[in-house]
mmCIF file of C-alpha atoms and ligand atoms in Angstrom:
data_model
loop_
_atom_site.group_PDB
_atom_site.id
_atom_site.type_symbol
_atom_site.label_atom_id
_atom_site.label_comp_id
_atom_site.label_asym_id
_atom_site.label_seq_id
_atom_site.Cartn_x
_atom_site.Cartn_y
_atom_site.Cartn_z
ATOM 1 C CA UNK M 2 -0.430 -22.364 20.383
ATOM 2 C CA UNK M 3 -1.437 -19.783 22.943
ATOM 3 C CA UNK M 4 1.447 -17.591 21.852
ATOM 4 C CA UNK M 5 0.327 -17.776 18.217
ATOM 5 C CA UNK M 6 -3.288 -17.080 19.041
ATOM 6 C CA UNK M 7 -2.299 -13.930 20.876
ATOM 7 C CA UNK M 8 -0.044 -12.601 18.199
ATOM 8 C CA UNK M 9 -1.104 -10.569 15.232
ATOM 9 C CA UNK M 10 -0.157 -9.152 11.883
ATOM 10 C CA UNK M 11 0.992 -5.534 12.117
ATOM 11 C CA UNK M 12 0.235 -3.451 9.053
ATOM 12 C CA UNK M 13 0.623 0.231 8.295
ATOM 13 C CA UNK M 14 0.254 2.988 5.750
ATOM 14 C CA UNK M 15 0.423 6.764 5.811
ATOM 15 C CA UNK M 16 -3.384 6.702 5.940
ATOM 16 C CA UNK M 17 -6.298 4.482 5.030
ATOM 17 C CA UNK M 18 -4.932 3.453 1.602
ATOM 18 C CA UNK M 19 -3.369 0.296 3.015
ATOM 19 C CA UNK M 20 -6.901 -1.035 3.445
ATOM 20 C CA UNK M 21 -6.621 -2.124 -0.213
ATOM 21 C CA UNK M 22 -3.781 -4.435 0.830
ATOM 22 C CA UNK M 23 -5.416 -5.617 4.048
ATOM 23 C CA UNK M 24 -8.559 -6.638 2.135
ATOM 24 C CA UNK M 25 -6.535 -8.985 -0.045
ATOM 25 C CA UNK M 26 -4.728 -10.389 2.989
ATOM 26 C CA UNK M 27 -7.935 -11.099 4.906
ATOM 27 C CA UNK M 28 -9.318 -13.048 1.957
ATOM 28 C CA UNK M 29 -6.585 -15.647 2.349
ATOM 29 C CA UNK M 30 -5.759 -15.230 6.050
ATOM 30 C CA UNK M 31 -9.181 -14.795 7.690
ATOM 31 C CA UNK M 32 -8.237 -16.289 11.066
ATOM 32 C CA UNK M 33 -5.432 -13.869 11.856
ATOM 33 C CA UNK M 34 -5.729 -10.844 14.122
ATOM 34 C CA UNK M 35 -4.592 -7.514 12.729
ATOM 35 C CA UNK M 36 -3.415 -4.154 14.017
ATOM 36 C CA UNK M 37 -3.566 -1.484 11.335
ATOM 37 C CA UNK M 38 -1.872 1.881 11.793
ATOM 38 C CA UNK M 39 -2.895 4.844 9.710
ATOM 39 C CA UNK M 40 -0.321 7.601 10.182
ATOM 40 C CA UNK M 41 -2.581 10.467 9.236
ATOM 41 C CA UNK M 42 -0.885 12.867 11.661
ATOM 42 C CA UNK M 43 2.145 12.726 9.380
ATOM 43 C CA UNK M 44 0.796 12.045 5.920
ATOM 44 C CA UNK M 45 1.240 12.353 3.020
ATOM 45 C CA UNK M 46 4.484 10.406 2.804
ATOM 46 C CA UNK M 47 4.671 10.960 -0.952
ATOM 47 C CA UNK M 48 6.696 14.150 -0.799
ATOM 48 C CA UNK M 49 8.095 13.861 2.690
ATOM 49 C CA UNK M 50 11.851 13.891 3.379
ATOM 50 C CA UNK M 51 13.405 10.402 3.364
ATOM 51 C CA UNK M 52 14.763 10.771 6.916
ATOM 52 C CA UNK M 53 11.324 11.575 8.273
ATOM 53 C CA UNK M 54 9.705 8.622 6.489
ATOM 54 C CA UNK M 55 12.357 6.286 7.898
ATOM 55 C CA UNK M 56 11.870 7.725 11.397
ATOM 56 C CA UNK M 57 8.089 7.311 11.247
ATOM 57 C CA UNK M 58 8.336 3.779 9.840
ATOM 58 C CA UNK M 59 10.766 2.869 12.589
ATOM 59 C CA UNK M 60 8.492 4.246 15.323
ATOM 60 C CA UNK M 61 5.433 2.498 13.901
ATOM 61 C CA UNK M 62 7.262 -0.815 13.463
ATOM 62 C CA UNK M 63 8.569 -0.626 17.030
ATOM 63 C CA UNK M 64 5.037 -0.024 18.304
ATOM 64 C CA UNK M 65 3.638 -2.909 16.264
ATOM 65 C CA UNK M 66 6.320 -5.284 17.503
ATOM 66 C CA UNK M 67 5.762 -4.205 21.121
ATOM 67 C CA UNK M 68 2.087 -4.937 20.555
ATOM 68 C CA UNK M 69 2.638 -8.573 19.595
ATOM 69 C CA UNK M 70 3.076 -8.394 15.840
ATOM 70 C CA UNK M 71 4.682 -11.543 14.486
ATOM 71 C CA UNK M 72 5.143 -9.983 11.064
ATOM 72 C CA UNK M 73 5.064 -6.437 9.681
ATOM 73 C CA UNK M 74 3.344 -5.537 6.421
ATOM 74 C CA UNK M 75 4.267 -2.187 4.906
ATOM 75 C CA UNK M 76 1.065 -1.401 3.015
ATOM 76 C CA UNK M 77 2.488 1.770 1.528
ATOM 77 C CA UNK M 78 4.628 1.844 -1.603
ATOM 78 C CA UNK M 79 6.416 5.024 -0.573
ATOM 79 C CA UNK M 80 7.357 3.713 2.862
ATOM 80 C CA UNK M 81 8.430 0.399 1.328
ATOM 81 C CA UNK M 82 10.573 2.104 -1.289
ATOM 82 C CA UNK M 83 12.322 4.279 1.245
ATOM 83 C CA UNK M 84 12.357 2.436 4.550
ATOM 84 C CA UNK M 85 12.040 -1.344 3.995
ATOM 85 C CA UNK M 86 15.763 -1.954 3.728
ATOM 86 C CA UNK M 87 16.418 0.034 6.899
ATOM 87 C CA UNK M 88 13.666 -1.804 8.788
ATOM 88 C CA UNK M 89 14.863 -5.228 7.664
ATOM 89 C CA UNK M 90 18.376 -4.459 8.874
ATOM 90 C CA UNK M 91 17.154 -3.104 12.180
ATOM 91 C CA UNK M 92 14.502 -5.720 12.958
ATOM 92 C CA UNK M 93 16.221 -8.875 11.815
ATOM 93 C CA UNK M 94 14.065 -11.261 13.834
ATOM 94 C CA UNK M 95 10.728 -10.389 12.350
ATOM 95 C CA UNK M 96 9.627 -10.813 8.735
ATOM 96 C CA UNK M 97 8.949 -7.503 7.001
ATOM 97 C CA UNK M 98 6.729 -7.752 3.948
ATOM 98 C CA UNK M 99 6.739 -4.713 1.669
ATOM 99 C CA UNK M 100 4.534 -3.798 -1.276
ATOM 100 C CA UNK M 101 6.028 -2.378 -4.471
ATOM 101 C CA UNK M 102 4.485 -1.062 -7.695
ATOM 102 C CA UNK M 103 3.372 -4.061 -9.776
ATOM 103 C CA UNK M 104 5.664 -3.278 -12.688
ATOM 104 C CA UNK M 105 6.978 -6.853 -12.857
ATOM 105 C CA UNK M 106 3.378 -8.014 -13.352
ATOM 106 C CA UNK M 107 3.268 -5.956 -16.550
ATOM 107 C CA UNK M 108 6.462 -7.695 -17.666
ATOM 108 C CA UNK M 109 4.903 -11.079 -16.864
ATOM 109 C CA UNK M 110 1.452 -10.506 -18.323
ATOM 110 C CA UNK M 111 1.302 -7.726 -20.924
ATOM 111 C CA UNK M 112 4.864 -6.670 -21.590
ATOM 112 C CA UNK M 113 4.802 -5.140 -25.011
ATOM 113 C CA UNK M 114 2.143 -2.520 -24.372
ATOM 114 C CA UNK M 115 1.996 1.181 -23.531
ATOM 115 C CA UNK M 116 2.102 1.454 -19.751
ATOM 116 C CA UNK M 117 1.397 4.185 -17.234
ATOM 117 C CA UNK M 118 2.878 3.878 -13.742
ATOM 118 C CA UNK M 119 1.052 6.068 -11.244
ATOM 119 C CA UNK M 120 2.834 6.521 -7.905
ATOM 120 C CA UNK M 121 3.984 9.149 -5.441
ATOM 121 C CA UNK M 122 7.011 11.342 -6.069
ATOM 122 C CA UNK M 123 8.859 9.503 -3.277
ATOM 123 C CA UNK M 124 8.271 6.114 -4.897
ATOM 124 C CA UNK M 125 9.148 7.178 -8.425
ATOM 125 C CA UNK M 126 12.334 8.901 -7.330
ATOM 126 C CA UNK M 127 13.429 6.060 -5.033
ATOM 127 C CA UNK M 128 16.412 3.865 -5.745
ATOM 128 C CA UNK M 129 14.349 0.744 -5.044
ATOM 129 C CA UNK M 130 11.739 1.576 -7.661
ATOM 130 C CA UNK M 131 14.397 2.594 -10.186
ATOM 131 C CA UNK M 132 16.087 -0.779 -9.887
ATOM 132 C CA UNK M 133 12.759 -2.491 -10.529
ATOM 133 C CA UNK M 134 12.018 -0.182 -13.434
ATOM 134 C CA UNK M 135 15.375 -0.768 -15.111
ATOM 135 C CA UNK M 136 15.064 -4.522 -14.699
ATOM 136 C CA UNK M 137 11.614 -4.808 -16.294
ATOM 137 C CA UNK M 138 11.592 -1.762 -18.567
ATOM 138 C CA UNK M 139 9.434 -2.327 -21.658
ATOM 139 C CA UNK M 140 10.499 1.038 -23.149
ATOM 140 C CA UNK M 141 6.848 1.970 -23.563
ATOM 141 C CA UNK M 142 6.304 3.290 -20.070
ATOM 142 C CA UNK M 143 5.361 6.684 -18.686
ATOM 143 C CA UNK M 144 6.121 7.346 -15.029
ATOM 144 C CA UNK M 145 3.666 9.735 -13.441
ATOM 145 C CA UNK M 146 4.303 11.360 -10.068
ATOM 146 C CA UNK M 147 0.795 11.905 -8.760
ATOM 147 C CA UNK M 148 1.590 14.686 -6.316
ATOM 148 C CA UNK M 149 -1.349 15.340 -3.979
ATOM 149 C CA UNK M 150 -3.549 12.482 -5.229
ATOM 150 C CA UNK M 151 -3.300 10.315 -2.102
ATOM 151 C CA UNK M 152 -4.320 13.354 -0.025
ATOM 152 C CA UNK M 153 -7.538 13.942 -1.912
ATOM 153 C CA UNK M 154 -8.354 10.238 -1.789
ATOM 154 C CA UNK M 155 -7.902 10.451 2.005
ATOM 155 C CA UNK M 156 -10.306 13.391 2.007
ATOM 156 C CA UNK M 157 -12.763 11.324 -0.002
ATOM 157 C CA UNK M 158 -13.977 14.248 -2.100
ATOM 158 C CA UNK M 159 -15.267 12.679 -5.354
ATOM 159 C CA UNK M 160 -15.391 15.956 -7.318
ATOM 160 C CA UNK M 161 -11.801 16.817 -6.485
ATOM 161 C CA UNK M 162 -10.699 13.305 -7.443
ATOM 162 C CA UNK M 163 -12.367 13.458 -10.860
ATOM 163 C CA UNK M 164 -10.974 16.955 -11.489
ATOM 164 C CA UNK M 165 -7.467 15.833 -10.510
ATOM 165 C CA UNK M 166 -7.638 12.775 -12.768
ATOM 166 C CA UNK M 167 -9.018 14.790 -15.679
ATOM 167 C CA UNK M 168 -6.189 17.279 -15.410
ATOM 168 C CA UNK M 169 -3.405 14.784 -14.821
ATOM 169 C CA UNK M 170 -4.223 11.576 -16.675
ATOM 170 C CA UNK M 171 -6.769 12.789 -19.233
ATOM 171 C CA UNK M 172 -3.980 13.215 -21.775
ATOM 172 C CA UNK M 173 -3.259 9.462 -21.732
ATOM 173 C CA UNK M 174 -6.788 8.478 -22.796
ATOM 174 C CA UNK M 175 -6.619 6.024 -25.699
ATOM 175 C CA UNK M 176 -2.821 5.873 -25.519
ATOM 176 C CA UNK M 177 -2.360 3.481 -22.623
ATOM 177 C CA UNK M 178 -3.118 -0.194 -22.208
ATOM 178 C CA UNK M 179 -1.583 -0.995 -18.808
ATOM 179 C CA UNK M 180 -1.927 1.055 -15.646
ATOM 180 C CA UNK M 181 0.191 0.264 -12.596
ATOM 181 C CA UNK M 182 -1.421 1.516 -9.398
ATOM 182 C CA UNK M 183 1.819 2.188 -7.542
ATOM 183 C CA UNK M 184 0.274 3.686 -4.422
ATOM 184 C CA UNK M 185 -2.031 1.747 -2.131
ATOM 185 C CA UNK M 186 -4.550 4.587 -2.150
ATOM 186 C CA UNK M 187 -5.158 4.374 -5.899
ATOM 187 C CA UNK M 188 -7.140 1.106 -6.046
ATOM 188 C CA UNK M 189 -9.794 3.036 -4.093
ATOM 189 C CA UNK M 190 -10.348 5.117 -7.255
ATOM 190 C CA UNK M 191 -9.860 2.382 -9.854
ATOM 191 C CA UNK M 192 -13.334 3.012 -11.262
ATOM 192 C CA UNK M 193 -12.669 6.741 -11.679
ATOM 193 C CA UNK M 194 -9.295 6.013 -13.332
ATOM 194 C CA UNK M 195 -10.979 3.662 -15.808
ATOM 195 C CA UNK M 196 -13.681 6.233 -16.467
ATOM 196 C CA UNK M 197 -10.975 8.575 -17.694
ATOM 197 C CA UNK M 198 -8.576 6.176 -19.434
ATOM 198 C CA UNK M 199 -11.148 3.749 -20.834
ATOM 199 C CA UNK M 200 -12.859 0.676 -19.446
ATOM 200 C CA UNK M 201 -10.443 -1.630 -21.246
ATOM 201 C CA UNK M 202 -7.202 -0.544 -19.610
ATOM 202 C CA UNK M 203 -5.550 -3.334 -17.644
ATOM 203 C CA UNK M 204 -5.000 -2.482 -14.017
ATOM 204 C CA UNK M 205 -1.953 -3.844 -12.178
ATOM 205 C CA UNK M 206 -1.994 -3.784 -8.409
ATOM 206 C CA UNK M 207 0.524 -5.563 -6.186
ATOM 207 C CA UNK M 208 -1.797 -6.136 -3.203
ATOM 208 C CA UNK M 209 -2.773 -9.717 -4.022
ATOM 209 C CA UNK M 210 0.857 -10.750 -4.449
ATOM 210 C CA UNK M 211 1.709 -9.220 -1.096
ATOM 211 C CA UNK M 212 -1.035 -11.330 0.491
ATOM 212 C CA UNK M 213 0.233 -14.521 -1.164
ATOM 213 C CA UNK M 214 3.814 -13.752 -0.176
ATOM 214 C CA UNK M 215 2.764 -13.027 3.404
ATOM 215 C CA UNK M 216 0.923 -16.345 3.643
ATOM 216 C CA UNK M 217 3.964 -18.191 2.269
ATOM 217 C CA UNK M 218 6.252 -16.518 4.810
ATOM 218 C CA UNK M 219 3.931 -17.299 7.728
ATOM 219 C CA UNK M 220 3.616 -20.904 6.603
ATOM 220 C CA UNK M 221 7.342 -21.311 6.162
ATOM 221 C CA UNK M 222 8.027 -19.867 9.609
ATOM 222 C CA UNK M 223 5.230 -21.855 11.271
ATOM 223 C CA UNK M 224 3.434 -18.656 12.244
ATOM 224 C CA UNK M 225 -0.030 -19.266 10.784
ATOM 225 C CA UNK M 226 -2.895 -19.016 13.229
ATOM 226 C CA UNK M 227 -4.819 -22.258 12.801
ATOM 227 C CA UNK M 228 -7.651 -21.523 15.189
ATOM 228 C CA UNK M 229 -10.647 -21.308 12.882
ATOM 229 C CA UNK M 230 -12.250 -18.218 14.314
ATOM 230 C CA UNK M 231 -12.626 -14.970 12.371
ATOM 231 C CA UNK M 232 -9.768 -12.685 13.426
ATOM 232 C CA UNK M 233 -10.082 -9.220 14.962
ATOM 233 C CA UNK M 234 -8.987 -6.007 13.312
ATOM 234 C CA UNK M 235 -7.781 -3.156 15.455
ATOM 235 C CA UNK M 236 -7.520 0.216 13.701
ATOM 236 C CA UNK M 237 -5.391 3.041 15.078
ATOM 237 C CA UNK M 238 -4.988 6.458 13.553
ATOM 238 C CA UNK M 239 -2.264 8.825 14.724
ATOM 239 C CA UNK M 240 -4.137 12.105 14.218
ATOM 240 C CA UNK M 241 -4.384 14.354 17.261
ATOM 241 C CA UNK M 242 -7.927 15.388 16.303
ATOM 242 C CA UNK M 243 -10.604 13.127 17.749
ATOM 243 C CA UNK M 244 -13.076 13.857 14.938
ATOM 244 C CA UNK M 245 -10.521 13.042 12.292
ATOM 245 C CA UNK M 246 -9.617 9.802 14.048
ATOM 246 C CA UNK M 247 -13.287 8.830 14.244
ATOM 247 C CA UNK M 248 -13.858 9.578 10.567
ATOM 248 C CA UNK M 249 -10.832 7.603 9.473
ATOM 249 C CA UNK M 250 -11.943 4.633 11.527
ATOM 250 C CA UNK M 251 -15.454 4.809 10.112
ATOM 251 C CA UNK M 252 -14.222 4.958 6.520
ATOM 252 C CA UNK M 253 -11.672 2.219 7.119
ATOM 253 C CA UNK M 254 -14.297 -0.226 8.371
ATOM 254 C CA UNK M 255 -16.704 0.769 5.603
ATOM 255 C CA UNK M 256 -13.982 -0.009 3.077
ATOM 256 C CA UNK M 257 -13.032 -3.283 4.706
ATOM 257 C CA UNK M 258 -16.704 -4.188 4.678
ATOM 258 C CA UNK M 259 -17.281 -5.035 8.314
HETATM 259 N N1 DGL D 4 -0.341 4.948 0.268
HETATM 260 C C1 DGL D 4 0.982 5.413 0.082
HETATM 261 C C2 DGL D 4 1.697 4.659 -1.027
HETATM 262 O O1 DGL D 4 1.350 3.526 -1.304
HETATM 263 C C3 DGL D 4 1.312 6.875 -0.034
HETATM 264 C C4 DGL D 4 0.391 7.925 0.260
HETATM 265 C C5 DGL D 4 1.063 9.191 0.737
HETATM 266 O O2 DGL D 4 1.597 9.948 -0.083
HETATM 267 O O3 DGL D 4 1.058 9.349 1.939
HETATM 268 O O4 DGL D 4 2.632 5.151 -1.594
#
C-alpha cells in the first residue's frame, strides 16, 4: 500500500498541450499523484527529426520512471506516433499508454461524413498513423499538416491563432462535418476552430479514451491508488529560461483549473 501511495503517473508532452489529456485522466483518477513534463526546451516535436524525438522521449521516460512513475502516458500524438513502439520495447516492465488521433472514433460514430484530420507533420507522415488511416479510411477525409500551430498555441497569442486558422482551415468551412483533433494542443482552441468551421462540426478527441484505457490498465495490474485523498500534480518544464518555466507552469495550472 505504501509503495502504491508513493508512486505516480508520469505524463509528458512537448509542451503544455498534454494538459488536455491530463484533465480527462484526473476526472476519473482523482486520487493519483502525477508528474507532468513539458519539454518546451525542445519543442515543437511536430517537425523534428524522428531520432531526436525518440531520444527525448527516452530521456523523459527514464526520468519519470526514476521518479516513481508506475505508468507512462504519452500525451503527445507526435511522440506516440514516432516513439511509443521504441519505448514499449525498451521499458517492458512498465505500461506505456499512448494517445493517437481519434480517427477510429469517426469510423465508430459518424463514418460516412466529410472529415478533416488536423495533426502535426510528424504524426501525419508517421507509419503508425498511416496504418490507422488505412484501416478506418472513409474515403472522405482530408489530412491537414498544421505546421506551426502547436507553437502559436504554446505562445497563447489569440490573434495569431485566429489568423492561422483563417488561412489554413477557412477553406473547409461548410464542407466538413467531422474534425479530428490529432494533436493534444488543439483541444485548447476547439472554440476558435468551431468559429471558423461552423458550430455544428463534430469534434473528435482521443483524450477521454486514453483516460479510460489508463484506468483499465491500472485496475488490471492492481496499480490503482485507493487512498481517497486528492492527488498532487507536479509540473516540470525543461526550458532553460526561468521566466518561460514560470509562465508555462502558471498557464498549465490555470488550464487544469487548480
Ligand atoms: N502536442 C503534440 C501532439 O499531440 C505536438 C506539438 C508539437 O509539435 O510539439 O502532437
